[in-house]
């Protein structure tokens, strides 16, 4: 992985992820993330949108399936991965080069929305703690809704101290 360019992009999906299967049997999800910078204009006292970046993305194998099942057009997402450049010959005979994001991690942004996380049973990360990497099965989450009194992380906090 040395020498690869790793980036994080935050933006909205322009369409539902498109799930395909390669001739070798691997699943790949393709989608585009639109990221538009906003800045405050003091003279007009309002936000102004900058020029949008449309980043083509691909996710492979289990991540591809998870993207297709969980993400939809318009969702705000945070994606991290490696920039990859590839060249090809178009149908008209011209040579083209594209840069796309090979997604390693992706999820919904919780800035303006909420999400319900469900760990998948097959494959995936098996963490080193008792509940399998920090995710609970829905039935376990319901059973453990009451936190012990001595658990400072289990009870909702009041107003912040700052």
Tab-separated table of N, CA and C in Angstrom:
chain	number	residue	atom	x	y	z
A	1	UNK	N	0.799	-1.194	0.000
A	1	UNK	CA	0.000	0.000	0.000
A	1	UNK	C	0.846	1.264	0.000
A	2	UNK	N	2.119	1.158	0.061
A	2	UNK	CA	2.970	2.333	0.058
A	2	UNK	C	2.818	3.079	-1.261
A	3	UNK	N	2.737	4.387	-1.167
A	3	UNK	CA	2.650	5.211	-2.367
A	3	UNK	C	1.236	5.432	-2.866
A	4	UNK	N	0.237	4.803	-2.257
A	4	UNK	CA	-1.136	5.017	-2.694
A	4	UNK	C	-1.683	6.267	-2.047
A	5	UNK	N	-2.562	6.947	-2.755
A	5	UNK	CA	-3.169	8.159	-2.248
A	5	UNK	C	-4.487	7.811	-1.565
A	6	UNK	N	-4.562	7.976	-0.249
A	6	UNK	CA	-5.765	7.686	0.517
A	6	UNK	C	-6.492	9.005	0.770
A	7	UNK	N	-7.784	9.032	0.464
A	7	UNK	CA	-8.568	10.239	0.699
A	7	UNK	C	-9.885	9.889	1.378
A	8	UNK	N	-10.483	10.890	1.976
A	8	UNK	CA	-11.823	10.791	2.538
A	8	UNK	C	-12.679	11.820	1.834
A	9	UNK	N	-13.859	11.415	1.405
A	9	UNK	CA	-14.770	12.325	0.730
A	9	UNK	C	-16.128	12.252	1.413
A	10	UNK	N	-16.734	13.421	1.578
A	10	UNK	CA	-18.066	13.513	2.168
A	10	UNK	C	-18.966	14.161	1.130
A	11	UNK	N	-20.087	13.532	0.859
A	11	UNK	CA	-21.002	14.085	-0.125
A	11	UNK	C	-22.248	13.236	-0.253
A	12	UNK	N	-23.014	13.500	-1.304
A	12	UNK	CA	-24.279	12.812	-1.523
A	12	UNK	C	-24.180	11.882	-2.725
A	13	UNK	N	-24.853	10.740	-2.624
A	13	UNK	CA	-24.896	9.807	-3.747
A	13	UNK	C	-25.786	10.384	-4.845
A	14	UNK	N	-25.306	10.345	-6.072
A	14	UNK	CA	-26.081	10.888	-7.198
A	14	UNK	C	-27.089	9.885	-7.734
A	15	UNK	N	-26.937	8.607	-7.406
A	15	UNK	CA	-27.850	7.545	-7.832
A	15	UNK	C	-27.674	6.360	-6.893
A	16	UNK	N	-28.575	5.404	-6.964
A	16	UNK	CA	-28.417	4.172	-6.200
A	16	UNK	C	-27.160	3.445	-6.675
A	17	UNK	N	-26.444	2.774	-5.763
A	17	UNK	CA	-25.291	1.992	-6.202
A	17	UNK	C	-25.717	0.915	-7.205
A	18	UNK	N	-24.902	0.718	-8.224
A	18	UNK	CA	-25.166	-0.292	-9.248
A	18	UNK	C	-24.310	-1.510	-8.948
A	19	UNK	N	-24.951	-2.639	-8.669
A	19	UNK	CA	-24.241	-3.863	-8.298
A	19	UNK	C	-24.102	-4.759	-9.525
A	20	UNK	N	-22.869	-5.188	-9.803
A	20	UNK	CA	-22.591	-6.088	-10.928
A	20	UNK	C	-21.711	-7.229	-10.423
A	21	UNK	N	-21.643	-8.281	-11.230
A	21	UNK	CA	-20.763	-9.415	-10.940
A	21	UNK	C	-19.780	-9.548	-12.092
A	22	UNK	N	-18.490	-9.638	-11.754
A	22	UNK	CA	-17.464	-9.778	-12.787
A	22	UNK	C	-17.483	-11.203	-13.331
A	23	UNK	N	-16.764	-11.427	-14.427
A	23	UNK	CA	-16.680	-12.770	-15.015
A	23	UNK	C	-16.007	-13.752	-14.060
A	24	UNK	N	-15.185	-13.246	-13.135
A	24	UNK	CA	-14.529	-14.095	-12.135
A	24	UNK	C	-15.437	-14.371	-10.934
A	25	UNK	N	-16.627	-13.758	-10.903
A	25	UNK	CA	-17.575	-13.990	-9.819
A	25	UNK	C	-17.528	-12.992	-8.686
A	26	UNK	N	-16.682	-11.984	-8.769
A	26	UNK	CA	-16.589	-10.973	-7.701
A	26	UNK	C	-17.684	-9.929	-7.873
A	27	UNK	N	-18.266	-9.487	-6.772
A	27	UNK	CA	-19.281	-8.437	-6.784
A	27	UNK	C	-18.590	-7.078	-6.756
A	28	UNK	N	-19.117	-6.119	-7.516
A	28	UNK	CA	-18.614	-4.751	-7.494
A	28	UNK	C	-19.807	-3.797	-7.540
A	29	UNK	N	-19.775	-2.796	-6.665
A	29	UNK	CA	-20.801	-1.749	-6.655
A	29	UNK	C	-20.155	-0.469	-7.161
A	30	UNK	N	-20.820	0.174	-8.109
A	30	UNK	CA	-20.328	1.440	-8.661
A	30	UNK	C	-21.323	2.540	-8.330
A	31	UNK	N	-20.793	3.703	-7.950
A	31	UNK	CA	-21.645	4.843	-7.623
A	31	UNK	C	-20.818	6.110	-7.698
A	32	UNK	N	-21.499	7.247	-7.673
A	32	UNK	CA	-20.836	8.548	-7.708
A	32	UNK	C	-21.232	9.341	-6.471
A	33	UNK	N	-20.231	9.972	-5.865
A	33	UNK	CA	-20.457	10.858	-4.725
A	33	UNK	C	-20.229	12.289	-5.203
A	34	UNK	N	-21.215	13.158	-4.968
A	34	UNK	CA	-21.087	14.574	-5.303
A	34	UNK	C	-20.751	15.337	-4.028
A	35	UNK	N	-19.619	16.019	-4.031
A	35	UNK	CA	-19.182	16.788	-2.878
A	35	UNK	C	-19.098	18.262	-3.284
A	36	UNK	N	-19.886	19.089	-2.626
A	36	UNK	CA	-19.958	20.510	-2.968
A	36	UNK	C	-19.492	21.349	-1.785
A	37	UNK	N	-18.408	22.094	-1.949
A	37	UNK	CA	-17.954	22.963	-0.851
A	37	UNK	C	-18.898	24.158	-0.685
A	38	UNK	N	-19.078	24.585	0.555
A	38	UNK	CA	-19.904	25.763	0.841
A	38	UNK	C	-19.060	26.755	1.621
A	39	UNK	N	-19.236	28.019	1.315
A	39	UNK	CA	-18.523	29.058	2.060
A	39	UNK	C	-19.485	30.200	2.369
A	40	UNK	N	-19.183	30.902	3.454
A	40	UNK	CA	-20.016	32.007	3.906
A	40	UNK	C	-19.569	33.283	3.201
A	41	UNK	N	-20.496	33.969	2.579
A	41	UNK	CA	-20.221	35.237	1.919
A	41	UNK	C	-20.662	36.348	2.868
A	42	UNK	N	-19.693	37.083	3.401
A	42	UNK	CA	-20.010	38.127	4.383
A	42	UNK	C	-20.799	39.282	3.784
A	43	UNK	N	-20.574	39.577	2.516
A	43	UNK	CA	-21.275	40.705	1.903
A	43	UNK	C	-22.760	40.413	1.683
A	44	UNK	N	-23.109	39.153	1.401
A	44	UNK	CA	-24.524	38.811	1.187
A	44	UNK	C	-25.145	38.136	2.404
A	45	UNK	N	-24.325	37.814	3.405
A	45	UNK	CA	-24.783	37.122	4.616
A	45	UNK	C	-25.503	35.809	4.309
A	46	UNK	N	-24.936	35.039	3.414
A	46	UNK	CA	-25.503	33.724	3.127
A	46	UNK	C	-24.408	32.781	2.608
A	47	UNK	N	-24.728	31.493	2.654
A	47	UNK	CA	-23.801	30.499	2.139
A	47	UNK	C	-23.876	30.466	0.619
A	48	UNK	N	-22.728	30.166	0.003
A	48	UNK	CA	-22.673	30.009	-1.441
A	48	UNK	C	-21.995	28.677	-1.750
A	49	UNK	N	-22.562	27.962	-2.715
A	49	UNK	CA	-21.985	26.683	-3.128
A	49	UNK	C	-20.828	26.916	-4.076
A	50	UNK	N	-19.769	26.135	-3.882
A	50	UNK	CA	-18.643	26.156	-4.798
A	50	UNK	C	-18.873	25.155	-5.923
A	51	UNK	N	-17.848	24.864	-6.678
A	51	UNK	CA	-17.966	23.921	-7.777
A	51	UNK	C	-17.964	22.495	-7.233
A	52	UNK	N	-18.933	21.690	-7.635
A	52	UNK	CA	-19.078	20.319	-7.145
A	52	UNK	C	-18.010	19.408	-7.732
A	53	UNK	N	-17.548	18.470	-6.903
A	53	UNK	CA	-16.653	17.403	-7.343
A	53	UNK	C	-17.499	16.139	-7.435
A	54	UNK	N	-17.500	15.502	-8.594
A	54	UNK	CA	-18.214	14.247	-8.780
A	54	UNK	C	-17.178	13.137	-8.833
A	55	UNK	N	-17.103	12.346	-7.750
A	55	UNK	CA	-16.099	11.293	-7.649
A	55	UNK	C	-16.737	9.938	-7.921
A	56	UNK	N	-16.254	9.281	-8.966
A	56	UNK	CA	-16.697	7.927	-9.294
A	56	UNK	C	-16.070	6.982	-8.286
A	57	UNK	N	-16.850	6.025	-7.767
A	57	UNK	CA	-16.386	5.123	-6.719
A	57	UNK	C	-16.730	3.679	-7.064
A	58	UNK	N	-15.916	2.754	-6.533
A	58	UNK	CA	-16.231	1.335	-6.651
A	58	UNK	C	-15.909	0.649	-5.334
A	59	UNK	N	-16.785	-0.279	-4.960
A	59	UNK	CA	-16.603	-1.093	-3.757
A	59	UNK	C	-16.702	-2.550	-4.184
A	60	UNK	N	-15.901	-3.404	-3.583
A	60	UNK	CA	-15.786	-4.792	-4.027
A	60	UNK	C	-16.237	-5.778	-2.959
A	61	UNK	N	-16.655	-6.961	-3.423
A	61	UNK	CA	-17.011	-8.140	-2.640
A	61	UNK	C	-18.120	-7.856	-1.622
A	62	UNK	N	-17.916	-8.194	-0.349
A	62	UNK	CA	-18.968	-7.998	0.659
A	62	UNK	C	-19.332	-6.530	0.797
A	63	UNK	N	-18.341	-5.647	0.725
A	63	UNK	CA	-18.619	-4.213	0.829
A	63	UNK	C	-19.549	-3.764	-0.293
A	64	UNK	N	-19.398	-4.341	-1.486
A	64	UNK	CA	-20.271	-4.008	-2.612
A	64	UNK	C	-21.713	-4.376	-2.297
A	65	UNK	N	-21.917	-5.563	-1.774
A	65	UNK	CA	-23.265	-6.015	-1.419
A	65	UNK	C	-23.858	-5.135	-0.324
A	66	UNK	N	-23.054	-4.807	0.677
A	66	UNK	CA	-23.532	-3.966	1.778
A	66	UNK	C	-23.926	-2.581	1.267
A	67	UNK	N	-23.137	-2.022	0.344
A	67	UNK	CA	-23.468	-0.713	-0.242
A	67	UNK	C	-24.797	-0.777	-0.981
A	68	UNK	N	-24.983	-1.808	-1.783
A	68	UNK	CA	-26.214	-1.940	-2.562
A	68	UNK	C	-27.429	-2.101	-1.653
A	69	UNK	N	-27.273	-2.777	-0.520
A	69	UNK	CA	-28.382	-3.002	0.401
A	69	UNK	C	-28.659	-1.801	1.296
A	70	UNK	N	-27.639	-0.983	1.583
A	70	UNK	CA	-27.774	0.056	2.602
A	70	UNK	C	-27.859	1.474	2.074
A	71	UNK	N	-27.299	1.750	0.901
A	71	UNK	CA	-27.186	3.124	0.413
A	71	UNK	C	-28.156	3.389	-0.726
A	72	UNK	N	-28.604	4.637	-0.826
A	72	UNK	CA	-29.552	5.011	-1.873
A	72	UNK	C	-29.281	6.443	-2.330
A	73	UNK	N	-29.804	6.759	-3.487
A	73	UNK	CA	-29.646	8.086	-4.080
A	73	UNK	C	-29.996	9.172	-3.067
A	74	UNK	N	-29.150	10.206	-3.006
A	74	UNK	CA	-29.395	11.344	-2.136
A	74	UNK	C	-28.808	11.226	-0.748
A	75	UNK	N	-28.435	10.024	-0.320
A	75	UNK	CA	-27.870	9.852	1.024
A	75	UNK	C	-26.530	10.573	1.136
A	76	UNK	N	-26.319	11.195	2.292
A	76	UNK	CA	-25.035	11.811	2.586
A	76	UNK	C	-24.144	10.733	3.184
A	77	UNK	N	-22.958	10.532	2.590
A	77	UNK	CA	-22.057	9.466	3.019
A	77	UNK	C	-20.657	10.009	3.267
A	78	UNK	N	-19.901	9.233	4.024
A	78	UNK	CA	-18.481	9.487	4.248
A	78	UNK	C	-17.761	8.253	3.724
A	79	UNK	N	-16.888	8.447	2.757
A	79	UNK	CA	-16.179	7.318	2.152
A	79	UNK	C	-14.680	7.558	2.231
A	80	UNK	N	-13.958	6.503	2.515
A	80	UNK	CA	-12.499	6.569	2.537
A	80	UNK	C	-11.965	5.449	1.667
A	81	UNK	N	-10.931	5.784	0.910
A	81	UNK	CA	-10.354	4.775	0.041
A	81	UNK	C	-9.126	5.296	-0.663
A	82	UNK	N	-8.743	4.580	-1.723
A	82	UNK	CA	-7.526	4.879	-2.460
A	82	UNK	C	-7.862	5.378	-3.854
A	83	UNK	N	-7.238	6.473	-4.236
A	83	UNK	CA	-7.417	6.983	-5.593
A	83	UNK	C	-6.674	6.074	-6.555
A	84	UNK	N	-7.341	5.709	-7.627
A	84	UNK	CA	-6.697	4.890	-8.642
A	84	UNK	C	-6.969	5.492	-10.012
A	85	UNK	N	-5.954	5.479	-10.828
A	85	UNK	CA	-6.050	6.015	-12.184
A	85	UNK	C	-5.969	4.853	-13.155
A	86	UNK	N	-6.850	4.855	-14.132
A	86	UNK	CA	-6.763	3.813	-15.152
A	86	UNK	C	-7.042	4.424	-16.514
A	87	UNK	N	-6.446	3.835	-17.522
A	87	UNK	CA	-6.610	4.296	-18.896
A	87	UNK	C	-7.302	3.221	-19.711
A	88	UNK	N	-8.083	3.671	-20.691
A	88	UNK	CA	-8.779	2.732	-21.564
A	88	UNK	C	-9.019	3.402	-22.905
A	89	UNK	N	-9.436	2.590	-23.861
A	89	UNK	CA	-9.745	3.125	-25.183
A	89	UNK	C	-11.262	3.152	-25.334
A	90	UNK	N	-11.797	4.326	-25.612
A	90	UNK	CA	-13.240	4.515	-25.761
A	90	UNK	C	-13.725	3.889	-27.072
A	91	UNK	N	-15.036	3.795	-27.216
A	91	UNK	CA	-15.620	3.197	-28.415
A	91	UNK	C	-15.263	3.972	-29.676
A	92	UNK	N	-15.057	5.279	-29.532
A	92	UNK	CA	-14.700	6.083	-30.707
A	92	UNK	C	-13.211	5.998	-31.044
A	93	UNK	N	-12.451	5.193	-30.288
A	93	UNK	CA	-11.033	4.999	-30.565
A	93	UNK	C	-10.095	5.916	-29.798
A	94	UNK	N	-10.649	6.908	-29.088
A	94	UNK	CA	-9.801	7.834	-28.335
A	94	UNK	C	-9.338	7.185	-27.029
A	95	UNK	N	-8.169	7.583	-26.578
A	95	UNK	CA	-7.637	7.103	-25.306
A	95	UNK	C	-8.150	7.998	-24.189
A	96	UNK	N	-8.615	7.378	-23.119
A	96	UNK	CA	-9.161	8.132	-21.980
A	96	UNK	C	-8.492	7.664	-20.698
A	97	UNK	N	-8.429	8.569	-19.746
A	97	UNK	CA	-7.906	8.262	-18.416
A	97	UNK	C	-8.924	8.743	-17.387
A	98	UNK	N	-9.211	7.905	-16.406
A	98	UNK	CA	-10.143	8.272	-15.346
A	98	UNK	C	-9.476	8.056	-13.995
A	99	UNK	N	-9.913	8.841	-13.028
A	99	UNK	CA	-9.483	8.678	-11.645
A	99	UNK	C	-10.731	8.317	-10.858
A	100	UNK	N	-10.650	7.229	-10.088
A	100	UNK	CA	-11.795	6.831	-9.278
A	100	UNK	C	-11.334	6.409	-7.893
A	101	UNK	N	-12.281	6.381	-6.973
A	101	UNK	CA	-12.000	6.018	-5.590
A	101	UNK	C	-12.335	4.547	-5.386
A	102	UNK	N	-11.326	3.763	-5.019
A	102	UNK	CA	-11.535	2.368	-4.639
A	102	UNK	C	-11.872	2.400	-3.147
A	103	UNK	N	-13.138	2.239	-2.809
A	103	UNK	CA	-13.637	2.444	-1.451
A	103	UNK	C	-13.196	1.308	-0.528
A	104	UNK	N	-12.611	1.696	0.612
A	104	UNK	CA	-12.254	0.741	1.660
A	104	UNK	C	-13.269	0.776	2.798
A	105	UNK	N	-13.790	1.962	3.090
A	105	UNK	CA	-14.754	2.162	4.175
A	105	UNK	C	-15.796	3.170	3.709
A	106	UNK	N	-17.059	2.935	4.052
A	106	UNK	CA	-18.117	3.886	3.701
A	106	UNK	C	-19.259	3.737	4.690
A	107	UNK	N	-19.928	4.833	4.958
A	107	UNK	CA	-21.088	4.797	5.837
A	107	UNK	C	-21.879	6.075	5.717
A	108	UNK	N	-23.074	6.070	6.272
A	108	UNK	CA	-23.901	7.272	6.232
A	108	UNK	C	-23.335	8.346	7.161
A	109	UNK	N	-23.489	9.598	6.766
A	109	UNK	CA	-23.109	10.702	7.638
A	109	UNK	C	-24.230	10.895	8.654
A	110	UNK	N	-23.876	11.035	9.906
A	110	UNK	CA	-24.876	11.210	10.959
A	110	UNK	C	-25.059	12.674	11.347
A	111	UNK	N	-24.546	13.572	10.521
A	111	UNK	CA	-24.677	14.995	10.813
A	111	UNK	C	-26.130	15.456	10.708
A	112	UNK	N	-26.851	14.973	9.710
A	112	UNK	CA	-28.238	15.396	9.487
A	112	UNK	C	-29.203	14.219	9.474
A	113	UNK	N	-28.757	13.034	9.900
A	113	UNK	CA	-29.614	11.851	9.861
A	113	UNK	C	-29.206	10.882	10.963
A	114	UNK	N	-30.002	9.838	11.140
A	114	UNK	CA	-29.659	8.760	12.057
A	114	UNK	C	-29.567	7.470	11.254
A	115	UNK	N	-28.936	6.462	11.818
A	115	UNK	CA	-28.808	5.177	11.146
A	115	UNK	C	-28.899	4.068	12.172
A	116	UNK	N	-29.341	2.919	11.738
A	116	UNK	CA	-29.399	1.734	12.578
A	116	UNK	C	-28.400	0.734	12.005
A	117	UNK	N	-27.395	0.369	12.787
A	117	UNK	CA	-26.337	-0.522	12.316
A	117	UNK	C	-26.684	-1.955	12.686
A	118	UNK	N	-26.488	-2.858	11.737
A	118	UNK	CA	-26.705	-4.275	11.980
A	118	UNK	C	-25.508	-5.043	11.443
A	119	UNK	N	-24.849	-5.787	12.300
A	119	UNK	CA	-23.680	-6.556	11.881
A	119	UNK	C	-24.128	-7.727	11.021
A	120	UNK	N	-23.396	-7.965	9.947
A	120	UNK	CA	-23.698	-9.088	9.062
A	120	UNK	C	-23.110	-10.360	9.662
A	121	UNK	N	-23.785	-11.485	9.486
A	121	UNK	CA	-23.357	-12.750	10.074
A	121	UNK	C	-22.177	-13.379	9.341
A	122	UNK	N	-22.155	-13.280	8.011
A	122	UNK	CA	-21.097	-13.956	7.259
A	122	UNK	C	-19.936	-13.019	7.008
A	123	UNK	N	-18.734	-13.559	7.061
A	123	UNK	CA	-17.539	-12.769	6.767
A	123	UNK	C	-17.404	-11.608	7.722
A	124	UNK	N	-16.701	-10.596	7.287
A	124	UNK	CA	-16.615	-9.366	8.056
A	124	UNK	C	-15.657	-9.437	9.217
A	125	UNK	N	-15.627	-8.384	9.939
A	125	UNK	CA	-14.711	-8.169	11.044
A	125	UNK	C	-15.203	-8.874	12.289
A	126	UNK	N	-14.337	-9.596	12.930
A	126	UNK	CA	-14.632	-10.199	14.220
A	126	UNK	C	-13.731	-9.516	15.236
A	127	UNK	N	-14.270	-8.599	15.970
A	127	UNK	CA	-13.489	-7.785	16.895
A	127	UNK	C	-13.013	-8.560	18.103
A	128	UNK	N	-12.188	-7.890	18.899
A	128	UNK	CA	-11.591	-8.539	20.047
A	128	UNK	C	-12.384	-8.387	21.328
A	129	UNK	N	-13.585	-7.810	21.270
A	129	UNK	CA	-14.343	-7.680	22.509
A	129	UNK	C	-15.554	-8.605	22.499
A	130	UNK	N	-16.260	-8.659	23.592
A	130	UNK	CA	-17.301	-9.666	23.791
A	130	UNK	C	-18.451	-9.573	22.794
A	131	UNK	N	-18.783	-8.395	22.323
A	131	UNK	CA	-19.943	-8.301	21.436
A	131	UNK	C	-19.552	-8.227	19.961
A	132	UNK	N	-18.404	-8.746	19.578
A	132	UNK	CA	-18.045	-8.890	18.174
A	132	UNK	C	-17.741	-7.588	17.469
A	133	UNK	N	-16.830	-6.810	17.990
A	133	UNK	CA	-16.404	-5.613	17.278
A	133	UNK	C	-17.217	-4.380	17.576
A	134	UNK	N	-18.031	-4.399	18.612
A	134	UNK	CA	-18.762	-3.195	18.980
A	134	UNK	C	-20.173	-3.125	18.444
A	135	UNK	N	-20.600	-4.106	17.659
A	135	UNK	CA	-21.961	-4.113	17.142
A	135	UNK	C	-22.757	-5.170	17.873
A	136	UNK	N	-23.999	-4.867	18.178
A	136	UNK	CA	-24.849	-5.827	18.850
A	136	UNK	C	-25.940	-6.283	17.900
A	137	UNK	N	-26.362	-7.523	18.040
A	137	UNK	CA	-27.517	-7.996	17.301
A	137	UNK	C	-28.742	-7.287	17.879
A	138	UNK	N	-29.780	-7.061	17.065
A	138	UNK	CA	-30.953	-6.319	17.550
A	138	UNK	C	-31.559	-6.893	18.817
A	139	UNK	N	-31.672	-8.233	18.942
A	139	UNK	CA	-32.258	-8.795	20.148
A	139	UNK	C	-31.369	-8.545	21.357
A	140	UNK	N	-30.045	-8.544	21.196
A	140	UNK	CA	-29.143	-8.256	22.300
A	140	UNK	C	-29.271	-6.796	22.721
A	141	UNK	N	-29.434	-5.913	21.769
A	141	UNK	CA	-29.543	-4.488	22.086
A	141	UNK	C	-30.783	-4.229	22.924
A	142	UNK	N	-31.890	-4.929	22.635
A	142	UNK	CA	-33.113	-4.731	23.408
A	142	UNK	C	-32.943	-5.272	24.819
A	143	UNK	N	-32.261	-6.418	24.971
A	143	UNK	CA	-32.077	-7.013	26.278
A	143	UNK	C	-31.163	-6.170	27.154
A	144	UNK	N	-30.236	-5.428	26.556
A	144	UNK	CA	-29.265	-4.670	27.330
A	144	UNK	C	-29.599	-3.180	27.369
A	145	UNK	N	-30.875	-2.814	27.234
A	145	UNK	CA	-31.226	-1.401	27.162
A	145	UNK	C	-31.017	-0.686	28.497
A	146	UNK	N	-31.043	-1.413	29.612
A	146	UNK	CA	-30.825	-0.790	30.912
A	146	UNK	C	-29.362	-0.932	31.293
A	147	UNK	N	-28.646	0.172	31.385
A	147	UNK	CA	-27.222	0.145	31.720
A	147	UNK	C	-27.039	0.056	33.233
A	148	UNK	N	-25.987	-0.606	33.686
A	148	UNK	CA	-25.697	-0.637	35.124
A	148	UNK	C	-25.452	0.772	35.661
A	149	UNK	N	-25.753	0.986	36.921
A	149	UNK	CA	-25.630	2.310	37.522
A	149	UNK	C	-24.193	2.813	37.536
A	150	UNK	N	-23.207	1.907	37.594
A	150	UNK	CA	-21.811	2.339	37.650
A	150	UNK	C	-21.183	2.480	36.264
A	151	UNK	N	-21.968	2.400	35.205
A	151	UNK	CA	-21.451	2.514	33.829
A	151	UNK	C	-21.690	3.942	33.328
A	152	UNK	N	-20.636	4.809	33.302
A	152	UNK	CA	-20.828	6.197	32.891
A	152	UNK	C	-21.185	6.337	31.412
A	153	UNK	N	-20.914	5.320	30.595
A	153	UNK	CA	-21.211	5.405	29.162
A	153	UNK	C	-22.596	4.863	28.841
A	154	UNK	N	-23.226	4.212	29.783
A	154	UNK	CA	-24.512	3.564	29.512
A	154	UNK	C	-25.715	4.474	29.633
A	155	UNK	N	-25.611	5.532	30.415
A	155	UNK	CA	-26.752	6.412	30.625
A	155	UNK	C	-26.597	7.667	29.780
A	156	UNK	N	-27.709	8.231	29.305
A	156	UNK	CA	-27.603	9.461	28.530
A	156	UNK	C	-27.076	10.599	29.399
A	157	UNK	N	-26.279	11.435	28.798
A	157	UNK	CA	-25.698	12.563	29.520
A	157	UNK	C	-26.700	13.707	29.583
A	158	UNK	N	-26.549	14.537	30.587
A	158	UNK	CA	-27.366	15.744	30.677
A	158	UNK	C	-26.777	16.833	29.781
A	159	UNK	N	-26.984	18.058	30.155
A	159	UNK	CA	-26.424	19.178	29.382
A	159	UNK	C	-24.904	19.162	29.462
A	160	UNK	N	-24.203	19.509	28.368
A	160	UNK	CA	-22.748	19.532	28.434
A	160	UNK	C	-22.230	20.602	29.396
A	161	UNK	N	-21.022	20.367	29.933
A	161	UNK	CA	-20.451	21.270	30.938
A	161	UNK	C	-19.791	22.501	30.342
A	162	UNK	N	-19.661	22.597	29.032
A	162	UNK	CA	-18.901	23.704	28.468
A	162	UNK	C	-19.724	24.886	28.117
